[in-house]
Amino acid sequence: MPDAPRHVSTATNADIEAAGTTASVNAKEPEGFSVVGKALPRIDSYAKVTGAAMYADDIALPRMLFGRLLRSTHAHARITRIDCRAVLGLPGVVAVATGEELPMRYGILPSSPDEMVFAVDKVRYVGEPIAAVVAVDELTAEQALKLIEVDYEPLAPVMTIEDALREDLPKLHVESRKPNNVHKEVHLAFGDMEAGFAAADRIFEDEFFYEGNNHAAMEQHAAVAEYGGDGKFTIWTSSQTPHYLHRIAAAVLGIPASNLRVIAPMIGGGFGGKTEPFQHELAAAHFARKTGRPVKFALTREEVFYAHRGRHPMKMKIRTGVKNDGTITASHVQTWLDGGAYGSYGVATTYYSGALTPVTYKIPAYAFDGCRVYTNKPPCGPKRGHGTTQPRFGFECQLDKIADALGLDAAEYRTRIAVDPYSRTVNYLRITSCGLRECIDAAVQRTDYRKKHGKLPRGRGIGLAASTYLCGAGLPIYWNPMPHSGAMVKVDRGGGVTVYCGVSECGQGSQHMLAVIVAETLGVDVMDVRVCAGDTDLTPVDLGSYSSRVTFMAGNAAHDAAEAVRRDMAEAAAQMLGIAPEQCGFANRRVFDVAKPDHYTTFLEVAQAAEARFGTLVGVGSYTPPENLHGDFKGSGVGPSPAYSFSACIAEVEVDLETGEVHVEKITLAHDCGRALNPDSVEGQIEGSAYMGLGEALMEESSFRGGLHKMPNLLDYKTPTILDTPEIEAIIIETDDKEGPFGAKEAGEGPLNPVIPAIANALADAIGARVYSTPITAEKVLKALEGADSGALRLRHGSPARAEAIQ
Amino acid sequence: MREKSPYDLRASARGIYGFFEMMTAPPKILAKFRLNGDEIECAFHPNKTLLEVLREDLGLTGTKHGCEMGHCGACTVLVAGEPVLSCLTLALECEGSEIETVEGLARGGNLHPLQHAFTTCGAAQCGYCTPGFLLSAAALLQVNDQPSNAEIKEALAGNLCRCTGYTKIIEAVALAAERMHESSDA
Ligand code: FES
Ligand code: FES
């Protein structure tokens, strides 16, 4: 039954590269590098500590107008009338707009263009934009919204996954050809599932639920747009993906993309929440054209919670067959994703909820059924770990149960079944460098896990989990043969170096990363490098700060660009030093003879000589992932990556057996980032992941009552404060990936994934019972204590909540 | 007829404006402050918060906002040396007071030891929470230049950060305290 018709791919495993890898722990100062591997202050940190850094809402232009969006007060309703006539009578109001003015449907994925700037005919979630007003100030715009009359004819709301699979509720998207409110189904199987389960000594089956949550980046989204007399637009916006906004905004506004410039200024955190076009950005541009004046839209925190695109609530059923020694013979993962009202990145999320499970452990047969549904809630999208965080929680909890049932040491068990470096998974994903075992070993050693696990007094526990993540999606959102990232490096005759690259700095350190790579290549100080980033007019395209792609892809592009300049400079230096160009070394603002480092000339002199000889000194580079990353089947485009990062986390908890409160005492998190270009930045990403994972595990939830967010503010939506955050130990594991820039992989998302199951496993160790759903609240812990492992969650069987039943 | 829905978003707090029905801004008033050491005079609508006056009327956008409801600490500034949430403070209340914002921390082009430590330790990632943390920490160090980790955490408990996991922020404040203490000894 569960292995109903699915696509079975037949690609071969022949092209596995045979190569070893060595990992080193905390290799802080690798030899031979002068910039790479040094914990230098980030180049962007000076502007950030002085208040000089400009974020979107800091931009103020002369004659600027302020906009506010009118948002739906119904979860599901037909709009029978919108009357804006009274609005323009209010002094200070300049313009108003509704859906007919921007009729194009768009979506970040070409497969689900289902959103509009302003809803027409129908609203599908509370908070969906219906109209907007711009006025001389925000207060006036806000007042004007109250003068817009909207008549609704309520429709039955679809609020849960079960609702969405019912036949008797209205469809959110009547044009969808899928049954009921199903948005996307994925059914894939690899290897011989039947034989795999037949060969198993034991089969484990568990159900989990992962609650949705919000990114809650500290900066609320804001956008400023300007329309010039030359018919050209500029949008400044807190976007992790200026390139995709460029593309989609041009289409929605009905203008050539060449007439639009999108600039991502500093971004106050993203975590995936600013990766697709938002209504306020498109509205700002529309009103700029309509009024001929600059327009700003800045969202309130409450609006951010309704704009959402946060982590999908996900139900999961995981069935795994193992030998008595724990060897996995087959695994079947089923997921149901509560997508909210629109597509967003949901098709990709659905694939991701199955694609990366086989990347950590050897699984010879693997099947995956995913089903994403529409509900009348704000759309879900990508959040740090995109779609892989939820199944990782389930899978790692189940592995601990398996280890427990078979009497295995959970750490040794994981290292034994861990994937090998330079191998291929059963779903044809190419693994290159892999420090998974080293991560587990390092975390185990640092915490004395073996002495503690299963041996601590009741109420105290320690838990382990491991994970993996992409270093950028192997395929772009819009399939095309062009590079994923481009960079340009310019050396000026004053010895200054500028990198131009489309990356968006959302806090992860992308600008510093570019500076490190270019400084290392050209032998200058990192502070000699200026970065011009995130500007679709000035910088070559980078697809954006999503799927942890920037270090690997933009880093490689910048490296190539710097190499190109270096070649010209080496030619010039060679002549000056009387040596061959290959003999030239670049370091400490000098170009020298590698055989005789005292024989040198300065970088400045070489720059001038090279410019005299070759003209303007510019190098360009670009990065396109290799082609052999994936199998050949529908859906094979989601999951492949040029490299994978690996992590292992150990959490130590204390549980109050009276109240059920879980107190995390320490999180130890080891992460294989390939190479730490700046160890401080990598640690920062690991620490931030530990913190964010803690929040998801214990407190954060985007839950709704009657379509209303239960906690759309930062007081009720609990995030860990400095007092809630435990000691965090970050361990950097380096594996020197052959294809990464200077061996680097990602660090921004991967380390988050193991944190949640590590805490869940620590809880199980502490109380001998499990909580199968997040967030792990005191209430659930008390229930688990009462029922001792009866399971805090039951999927409703018999309902059509099974992928097979709805094919 | 316009439907009153139980799901009416406007019933919940929507910035400060949601609390008022059809309000129009009262006429501007002129007030004096000492801002980052300078005597200044500024005209603003008296319903405006200190946050709004700083950012919109005085162009000091270093002070950030993450909620405008007193939940996040991003808007922290010092009024008469005390950390206050500028989003909950009427600018009018501060008339005649000494106000310090992130723009006033550096002296003569030299970073404040806290600013310096934040760069050294990697305590600013996206940097959006940073000004608020700097001001909260500055207030702490003014009264306690040898704080324990627990005291640092207590003083920063009202500031949220989504990027750093706070670890490097604590390190940075401790480092700045150490340096300030050393230089005050010398
Ligand atoms: S903006 Fe003042 S506390 Fe959040
Ligand atoms: S550095 Fe981004 S919120 Fe603190």
PDB file of N, CA, C and O in Angstrom, chain A residues 42 48-49 55 57-58 69 73 143 146 151 215-216 220 269 271 301-302 507 683-685 687-688 691 700 706 715 719-720 722 725, chain B residues 1 5 7 12-14 17 20 22-23 55 64-67 71 102 115 119-120 125-128 134 153 161-163 165-166 168:
ATOM      1  N   ARG A  42      34.209  42.142  10.741  1.00  0.00           N
ATOM      2  CA  ARG A  42      33.526  42.223   9.454  1.00  0.00           C
ATOM      3  C   ARG A  42      33.593  43.635   8.890  1.00  0.00           C
ATOM      4  O   ARG A  42      33.404  44.604   9.624  1.00  0.00           O
ATOM      5  N   LYS A  48      27.532  49.395  11.017  1.00  0.00           N
ATOM      6  CA  LYS A  48      26.438  48.878  11.838  1.00  0.00           C
ATOM      7  C   LYS A  48      26.548  49.336  13.294  1.00  0.00           C
ATOM      8  O   LYS A  48      25.535  49.528  13.951  1.00  0.00           O
ATOM      9  N   VAL A  49      27.760  49.501  13.799  1.00  0.00           N
ATOM     10  CA  VAL A  49      27.872  49.940  15.200  1.00  0.00           C
ATOM     11  C   VAL A  49      27.753  51.457  15.362  1.00  0.00           C
ATOM     12  O   VAL A  49      27.580  51.939  16.474  1.00  0.00           O
ATOM     13  N   TYR A  55      19.225  50.935   6.200  1.00  0.00           N
ATOM     14  CA  TYR A  55      18.242  49.882   5.937  1.00  0.00           C
ATOM     15  C   TYR A  55      17.095  50.549   5.165  1.00  0.00           C
ATOM     16  O   TYR A  55      17.000  51.788   5.130  1.00  0.00           O
ATOM     17  N   ASP A  57      13.992  51.215   5.587  1.00  0.00           N
ATOM     18  CA  ASP A  57      13.138  52.224   6.208  1.00  0.00           C
ATOM     19  C   ASP A  57      13.914  53.480   6.613  1.00  0.00           C
ATOM     20  O   ASP A  57      13.333  54.475   7.021  1.00  0.00           O
ATOM     21  N   ASP A  58      15.237  53.433   6.504  1.00  0.00           N
ATOM     22  CA  ASP A  58      16.035  54.621   6.833  1.00  0.00           C
ATOM     23  C   ASP A  58      16.102  55.584   5.656  1.00  0.00           C
ATOM     24  O   ASP A  58      16.610  56.697   5.788  1.00  0.00           O
ATOM     25  N   LEU A  69      -1.424  49.544   3.464  1.00  0.00           N
ATOM     26  CA  LEU A  69      -2.240  48.547   2.771  1.00  0.00           C
ATOM     27  C   LEU A  69      -3.516  48.279   3.551  1.00  0.00           C
ATOM     28  O   LEU A  69      -3.481  48.143   4.780  1.00  0.00           O
ATOM     29  N   THR A  73     -10.175  41.410   6.450  1.00  0.00           N
ATOM     30  CA  THR A  73     -10.540  41.049   7.816  1.00  0.00           C
ATOM     31  C   THR A  73     -11.211  39.676   7.833  1.00  0.00           C
ATOM     32  O   THR A  73     -11.685  39.229   8.871  1.00  0.00           O
ATOM     33  N   GLN A 143      -5.478  56.608   8.319  1.00  0.00           N
ATOM     34  CA  GLN A 143      -6.851  57.098   8.513  1.00  0.00           C
ATOM     35  C   GLN A 143      -7.687  56.842   7.263  1.00  0.00           C
ATOM     36  O   GLN A 143      -8.853  56.476   7.338  1.00  0.00           O
ATOM     37  N   LYS A 146      -9.645  53.667   6.655  1.00  0.00           N
ATOM     38  CA  LYS A 146     -10.922  53.485   7.351  1.00  0.00           C
ATOM     39  C   LYS A 146     -12.082  53.976   6.500  1.00  0.00           C
ATOM     40  O   LYS A 146     -13.242  53.690   6.813  1.00  0.00           O
ATOM     41  N   ASP A 151     -17.413  45.194   1.069  1.00  0.00           N
ATOM     42  CA  ASP A 151     -18.448  44.226   1.438  1.00  0.00           C
ATOM     43  C   ASP A 151     -17.939  42.823   1.139  1.00  0.00           C
ATOM     44  O   ASP A 151     -17.414  42.564   0.055  1.00  0.00           O
ATOM     45  N   HIS A 215       9.859  33.912  10.848  1.00  0.00           N
ATOM     46  CA  HIS A 215      11.283  34.277  10.909  1.00  0.00           C
ATOM     47  C   HIS A 215      11.535  35.335  11.972  1.00  0.00           C
ATOM     48  O   HIS A 215      12.563  35.317  12.615  1.00  0.00           O
ATOM     49  N   ALA A 216      10.559  36.238  12.099  1.00  0.00           N
ATOM     50  CA  ALA A 216      10.668  37.335  13.066  1.00  0.00           C
ATOM     51  C   ALA A 216      12.021  38.030  13.017  1.00  0.00           C
ATOM     52  O   ALA A 216      12.634  38.308  14.049  1.00  0.00           O
ATOM     53  N   GLN A 220      11.386  44.948  10.281  1.00  0.00           N
ATOM     54  CA  GLN A 220      10.158  44.707   9.525  1.00  0.00           C
ATOM     55  C   GLN A 220      10.409  45.128   8.081  1.00  0.00           C
ATOM     56  O   GLN A 220      11.144  46.075   7.819  1.00  0.00           O
ATOM     57  N   GLY A 269      18.108  41.238   8.892  1.00  0.00           N
ATOM     58  CA  GLY A 269      17.756  39.832   9.113  1.00  0.00           C
ATOM     59  C   GLY A 269      16.704  39.380   8.124  1.00  0.00           C
ATOM     60  O   GLY A 269      15.807  40.134   7.745  1.00  0.00           O
ATOM     61  N   PHE A 271      16.358  35.304   7.166  1.00  0.00           N
ATOM     62  CA  PHE A 271      16.080  33.910   7.529  1.00  0.00           C
ATOM     63  C   PHE A 271      15.088  33.259   6.565  1.00  0.00           C
ATOM     64  O   PHE A 271      14.415  32.299   6.922  1.00  0.00           O
ATOM     65  N   ARG A 301       4.970  45.332  12.705  1.00  0.00           N
ATOM     66  CA  ARG A 301       5.287  43.963  13.116  1.00  0.00           C
ATOM     67  C   ARG A 301       4.090  43.045  12.894  1.00  0.00           C
ATOM     68  O   ARG A 301       4.223  41.904  12.464  1.00  0.00           O
ATOM     69  N   GLU A 302       2.916  43.538  13.179  1.00  0.00           N
ATOM     70  CA  GLU A 302       1.727  42.710  12.992  1.00  0.00           C
ATOM     71  C   GLU A 302       1.580  42.314  11.518  1.00  0.00           C
ATOM     72  O   GLU A 302       1.279  41.167  11.185  1.00  0.00           O
ATOM     73  N   GLY A 507      22.749  39.959   6.847  1.00  0.00           N
ATOM     74  CA  GLY A 507      23.300  39.751   8.178  1.00  0.00           C
ATOM     75  C   GLY A 507      24.266  38.592   8.236  1.00  0.00           C
ATOM     76  O   GLY A 507      25.040  38.464   9.165  1.00  0.00           O
ATOM     77  N   GLU A 683      31.192  30.882  13.490  1.00  0.00           N
ATOM     78  CA  GLU A 683      30.690  30.683  14.861  1.00  0.00           C
ATOM     79  C   GLU A 683      29.387  31.446  15.069  1.00  0.00           C
ATOM     80  O   GLU A 683      28.456  30.944  15.690  1.00  0.00           O
ATOM     81  N   GLY A 684      29.355  32.657  14.548  1.00  0.00           N
ATOM     82  CA  GLY A 684      28.150  33.478  14.685  1.00  0.00           C
ATOM     83  C   GLY A 684      26.945  32.795  14.068  1.00  0.00           C
ATOM     84  O   GLY A 684      25.842  32.828  14.616  1.00  0.00           O
ATOM     85  N   GLN A 685      27.146  32.173  12.918  1.00  0.00           N
ATOM     86  CA  GLN A 685      26.041  31.469  12.269  1.00  0.00           C
ATOM     87  C   GLN A 685      25.634  30.242  13.085  1.00  0.00           C
ATOM     88  O   GLN A 685      24.452  29.930  13.211  1.00  0.00           O
ATOM     89  N   GLU A 687      26.057  29.829  16.342  1.00  0.00           N
ATOM     90  CA  GLU A 687      25.412  30.263  17.581  1.00  0.00           C
ATOM     91  C   GLU A 687      23.993  30.757  17.316  1.00  0.00           C
ATOM     92  O   GLU A 687      23.061  30.453  18.067  1.00  0.00           O
ATOM     93  N   GLY A 688      23.849  31.505  16.230  1.00  0.00           N
ATOM     94  CA  GLY A 688      22.519  31.991  15.874  1.00  0.00           C
ATOM     95  C   GLY A 688      21.575  30.845  15.540  1.00  0.00           C
ATOM     96  O   GLY A 688      20.380  30.893  15.841  1.00  0.00           O
ATOM     97  N   TYR A 691      20.464  29.169  18.771  1.00  0.00           N
ATOM     98  CA  TYR A 691      19.452  30.015  19.394  1.00  0.00           C
ATOM     99  C   TYR A 691      18.101  29.869  18.695  1.00  0.00           C
ATOM    100  O   TYR A 691      17.060  29.697  19.322  1.00  0.00           O
ATOM    101  N   GLU A 700       8.399  28.898  19.793  1.00  0.00           N
ATOM    102  CA  GLU A 700       7.852  29.691  18.684  1.00  0.00           C
ATOM    103  C   GLU A 700       6.750  28.949  17.947  1.00  0.00           C
ATOM    104  O   GLU A 700       6.894  27.787  17.602  1.00  0.00           O
ATOM    105  N   GLY A 706      -9.549  31.000  14.096  1.00  0.00           N
ATOM    106  CA  GLY A 706     -10.515  31.646  13.211  1.00  0.00           C
ATOM    107  C   GLY A 706      -9.859  32.569  12.197  1.00  0.00           C
ATOM    108  O   GLY A 706     -10.401  33.620  11.884  1.00  0.00           O
ATOM    109  N   LEU A 715       5.769  40.179  21.787  1.00  0.00           N
ATOM    110  CA  LEU A 715       5.616  39.831  23.201  1.00  0.00           C
ATOM    111  C   LEU A 715       4.965  38.451  23.325  1.00  0.00           C
ATOM    112  O   LEU A 715       5.444  37.581  24.034  1.00  0.00           O
ATOM    113  N   THR A 719      10.140  34.578  21.515  1.00  0.00           N
ATOM    114  CA  THR A 719      11.464  34.212  20.999  1.00  0.00           C
ATOM    115  C   THR A 719      12.395  34.229  22.206  1.00  0.00           C
ATOM    116  O   THR A 719      12.135  34.957  23.164  1.00  0.00           O
ATOM    117  N   PRO A 720      13.455  33.435  22.162  1.00  0.00           N
ATOM    118  CA  PRO A 720      14.324  33.399  23.344  1.00  0.00           C
ATOM    119  C   PRO A 720      15.014  34.757  23.573  1.00  0.00           C
ATOM    120  O   PRO A 720      15.525  35.361  22.636  1.00  0.00           O
ATOM    121  N   ILE A 722      17.926  36.970  25.889  1.00  0.00           N
ATOM    122  CA  ILE A 722      19.303  36.664  26.305  1.00  0.00           C
ATOM    123  C   ILE A 722      19.294  35.771  27.558  1.00  0.00           C
ATOM    124  O   ILE A 722      20.187  34.964  27.761  1.00  0.00           O
ATOM    125  N   THR A 725      18.567  32.053  26.583  1.00  0.00           N
ATOM    126  CA  THR A 725      19.521  31.378  25.699  1.00  0.00           C
ATOM    127  C   THR A 725      20.638  30.762  26.526  1.00  0.00           C
ATOM    128  O   THR A 725      21.280  31.446  27.322  1.00  0.00           O
TER     129      THR A 725
ATOM    130  N   MET B   1     -23.905  46.963   3.311  1.00  0.00           N
ATOM    131  CA  MET B   1     -23.457  47.400   4.629  1.00  0.00           C
ATOM    132  C   MET B   1     -22.063  46.877   4.931  1.00  0.00           C
ATOM    133  O   MET B   1     -21.710  45.772   4.558  1.00  0.00           O
ATOM    134  N   SER B   5     -16.427  42.194  11.219  1.00  0.00           N
ATOM    135  CA  SER B   5     -16.040  40.805  11.359  1.00  0.00           C
ATOM    136  C   SER B   5     -15.423  40.585  12.736  1.00  0.00           C
ATOM    137  O   SER B   5     -14.775  41.466  13.276  1.00  0.00           O
ATOM    138  N   TYR B   7     -13.029  38.948  13.030  1.00  0.00           N
ATOM    139  CA  TYR B   7     -11.607  38.851  12.710  1.00  0.00           C
ATOM    140  C   TYR B   7     -11.038  40.214  12.363  1.00  0.00           C
ATOM    141  O   TYR B   7     -10.044  40.328  11.677  1.00  0.00           O
ATOM    142  N   SER B  12      -7.177  44.845  16.751  1.00  0.00           N
ATOM    143  CA  SER B  12      -5.932  44.605  17.474  1.00  0.00           C
ATOM    144  C   SER B  12      -4.997  45.780  17.235  1.00  0.00           C
ATOM    145  O   SER B  12      -5.199  46.594  16.356  1.00  0.00           O
ATOM    146  N   ALA B  13      -3.969  45.827  18.025  1.00  0.00           N
ATOM    147  CA  ALA B  13      -3.070  46.974  17.952  1.00  0.00           C
ATOM    148  C   ALA B  13      -2.374  47.003  16.612  1.00  0.00           C
ATOM    149  O   ALA B  13      -1.842  46.014  16.149  1.00  0.00           O
ATOM    150  N   ARG B  14      -2.401  48.149  15.976  1.00  0.00           N
ATOM    151  CA  ARG B  14      -1.769  48.260  14.673  1.00  0.00           C
ATOM    152  C   ARG B  14      -0.932  49.509  14.722  1.00  0.00           C
ATOM    153  O   ARG B  14      -1.348  50.582  14.323  1.00  0.00           O
ATOM    154  N   TYR B  17      -1.431  53.971  15.776  1.00  0.00           N
ATOM    155  CA  TYR B  17      -2.565  54.627  15.149  1.00  0.00           C
ATOM    156  C   TYR B  17      -3.870  53.864  15.351  1.00  0.00           C
ATOM    157  O   TYR B  17      -4.938  54.432  15.337  1.00  0.00           O
ATOM    158  N   PHE B  20      -6.713  55.063  17.761  1.00  0.00           N
ATOM    159  CA  PHE B  20      -7.490  56.286  17.601  1.00  0.00           C
ATOM    160  C   PHE B  20      -8.408  56.183  16.404  1.00  0.00           C
ATOM    161  O   PHE B  20      -8.016  55.682  15.369  1.00  0.00           O
ATOM    162  N   MET B  22     -10.064  58.106  13.462  1.00  0.00           N
ATOM    163  CA  MET B  22      -9.954  59.317  12.650  1.00  0.00           C
ATOM    164  C   MET B  22      -9.262  60.471  13.374  1.00  0.00           C
ATOM    165  O   MET B  22      -9.812  61.535  13.592  1.00  0.00           O
ATOM    166  N   MET B  23      -8.068  60.203  13.728  1.00  0.00           N
ATOM    167  CA  MET B  23      -7.309  61.225  14.425  1.00  0.00           C
ATOM    168  C   MET B  23      -6.578  62.100  13.415  1.00  0.00           C
ATOM    169  O   MET B  23      -6.112  61.609  12.401  1.00  0.00           O
ATOM    170  N   ARG B  55      14.001  59.757  14.174  1.00  0.00           N
ATOM    171  CA  ARG B  55      14.191  59.197  12.828  1.00  0.00           C
ATOM    172  C   ARG B  55      13.645  60.104  11.731  1.00  0.00           C
ATOM    173  O   ARG B  55      14.260  60.258  10.681  1.00  0.00           O
ATOM    174  N   LYS B  64      16.688  52.138  15.712  1.00  0.00           N
ATOM    175  CA  LYS B  64      15.838  51.248  14.912  1.00  0.00           C
ATOM    176  C   LYS B  64      14.528  50.936  15.619  1.00  0.00           C
ATOM    177  O   LYS B  64      14.330  51.266  16.788  1.00  0.00           O
ATOM    178  N   HIS B  65      13.657  50.252  14.894  1.00  0.00           N
ATOM    179  CA  HIS B  65      12.404  49.807  15.482  1.00  0.00           C
ATOM    180  C   HIS B  65      12.095  48.399  15.002  1.00  0.00           C
ATOM    181  O   HIS B  65      12.292  48.083  13.834  1.00  0.00           O
ATOM    182  N   GLY B  66      11.663  47.545  15.927  1.00  0.00           N
ATOM    183  CA  GLY B  66      11.295  46.191  15.530  1.00  0.00           C
ATOM    184  C   GLY B  66       9.860  45.877  15.866  1.00  0.00           C
ATOM    185  O   GLY B  66       9.361  44.797  15.556  1.00  0.00           O
ATOM    186  N   CYS B  67       9.174  46.810  16.538  1.00  0.00           N
ATOM    187  CA  CYS B  67       7.798  46.501  16.934  1.00  0.00           C
ATOM    188  C   CYS B  67       6.965  47.757  17.189  1.00  0.00           C
ATOM    189  O   CYS B  67       5.775  47.763  16.977  1.00  0.00           O
ATOM    190  N   HIS B  71       8.336  45.891  22.745  1.00  0.00           N
ATOM    191  CA  HIS B  71       8.628  44.475  22.933  1.00  0.00           C
ATOM    192  C   HIS B  71      10.061  44.070  22.607  1.00  0.00           C
ATOM    193  O   HIS B  71      10.503  43.014  23.029  1.00  0.00           O
ATOM    194  N   VAL B 102      22.742  56.174  19.215  1.00  0.00           N
ATOM    195  CA  VAL B 102      23.931  55.469  18.718  1.00  0.00           C
ATOM    196  C   VAL B 102      24.867  56.426  17.971  1.00  0.00           C
ATOM    197  O   VAL B 102      26.090  56.283  18.008  1.00  0.00           O
ATOM    198  N   GLN B 115      31.438  49.941  20.843  1.00  0.00           N
ATOM    199  CA  GLN B 115      31.345  49.801  19.381  1.00  0.00           C
ATOM    200  C   GLN B 115      32.536  49.007  18.868  1.00  0.00           C
ATOM    201  O   GLN B 115      32.398  48.122  18.026  1.00  0.00           O
ATOM    202  N   THR B 119      32.576  45.195  16.963  1.00  0.00           N
ATOM    203  CA  THR B 119      33.202  44.823  15.684  1.00  0.00           C
ATOM    204  C   THR B 119      34.214  43.701  15.901  1.00  0.00           C
ATOM    205  O   THR B 119      34.245  42.737  15.150  1.00  0.00           O
ATOM    206  N   THR B 120      35.020  43.821  16.956  1.00  0.00           N
ATOM    207  CA  THR B 120      36.053  42.816  17.204  1.00  0.00           C
ATOM    208  C   THR B 120      35.459  41.435  17.429  1.00  0.00           C
ATOM    209  O   THR B 120      35.983  40.441  16.955  1.00  0.00           O
ATOM    210  N   GLN B 125      25.600  41.120  13.422  1.00  0.00           N
ATOM    211  CA  GLN B 125      25.439  40.385  12.156  1.00  0.00           C
ATOM    212  C   GLN B 125      24.625  41.251  11.199  1.00  0.00           C
ATOM    213  O   GLN B 125      25.175  42.006  10.424  1.00  0.00           O
ATOM    214  N   CYS B 126      23.295  41.170  11.305  1.00  0.00           N
ATOM    215  CA  CYS B 126      22.527  42.082  10.448  1.00  0.00           C
ATOM    216  C   CYS B 126      22.643  43.507  10.976  1.00  0.00           C
ATOM    217  O   CYS B 126      22.446  44.471  10.251  1.00  0.00           O
ATOM    218  N   GLY B 127      22.971  43.639  12.251  1.00  0.00           N
ATOM    219  CA  GLY B 127      23.221  44.960  12.818  1.00  0.00           C
ATOM    220  C   GLY B 127      21.978  45.741  13.194  1.00  0.00           C
ATOM    221  O   GLY B 127      22.080  46.862  13.681  1.00  0.00           O
ATOM    222  N   TYR B 128      20.829  45.163  12.972  1.00  0.00           N
ATOM    223  CA  TYR B 128      19.601  45.925  13.193  1.00  0.00           C
ATOM    224  C   TYR B 128      19.303  46.108  14.676  1.00  0.00           C
ATOM    225  O   TYR B 128      18.784  47.142  15.086  1.00  0.00           O
ATOM    226  N   LEU B 134      23.779  48.461  22.053  1.00  0.00           N
ATOM    227  CA  LEU B 134      24.882  49.349  22.437  1.00  0.00           C
ATOM    228  C   LEU B 134      24.433  50.325  23.518  1.00  0.00           C
ATOM    229  O   LEU B 134      25.148  50.560  24.492  1.00  0.00           O
ATOM    230  N   LYS B 153      23.643  40.018  31.188  1.00  0.00           N
ATOM    231  CA  LYS B 153      22.404  39.442  30.650  1.00  0.00           C
ATOM    232  C   LYS B 153      21.182  40.164  31.204  1.00  0.00           C
ATOM    233  O   LYS B 153      20.237  40.454  30.469  1.00  0.00           O
ATOM    234  N   CYS B 161      17.586  39.875  19.835  1.00  0.00           N
ATOM    235  CA  CYS B 161      18.424  39.729  18.647  1.00  0.00           C
ATOM    236  C   CYS B 161      18.058  38.402  18.019  1.00  0.00           C
ATOM    237  O   CYS B 161      17.946  37.401  18.714  1.00  0.00           O
ATOM    238  N   ARG B 162      17.856  38.382  16.708  1.00  0.00           N
ATOM    239  CA  ARG B 162      17.493  37.138  16.032  1.00  0.00           C
ATOM    240  C   ARG B 162      18.684  36.485  15.351  1.00  0.00           C
ATOM    241  O   ARG B 162      18.566  35.385  14.830  1.00  0.00           O
ATOM    242  N   CYS B 163      19.816  37.177  15.287  1.00  0.00           N
ATOM    243  CA  CYS B 163      20.934  36.648  14.497  1.00  0.00           C
ATOM    244  C   CYS B 163      22.002  35.940  15.314  1.00  0.00           C
ATOM    245  O   CYS B 163      22.511  34.914  14.904  1.00  0.00           O
ATOM    246  N   GLY B 165      22.374  34.751  18.577  1.00  0.00           N
ATOM    247  CA  GLY B 165      22.309  33.847  19.722  1.00  0.00           C
ATOM    248  C   GLY B 165      22.897  34.503  20.968  1.00  0.00           C
ATOM    249  O   GLY B 165      23.193  33.824  21.943  1.00  0.00           O
ATOM    250  N   TYR B 166      23.098  35.791  20.909  1.00  0.00           N
ATOM    251  CA  TYR B 166      23.550  36.642  22.021  1.00  0.00           C
ATOM    252  C   TYR B 166      24.975  36.367  22.486  1.00  0.00           C
ATOM    253  O   TYR B 166      25.556  37.166  23.223  1.00  0.00           O
ATOM    254  N   LYS B 168      28.022  36.335  21.227  1.00  0.00           N
ATOM    255  CA  LYS B 168      29.087  37.290  20.942  1.00  0.00           C
ATOM    256  C   LYS B 168      28.741  38.690  21.470  1.00  0.00           C
ATOM    257  O   LYS B 168      29.636  39.508  21.677  1.00  0.00           O
TER     258      LYS B 168
END
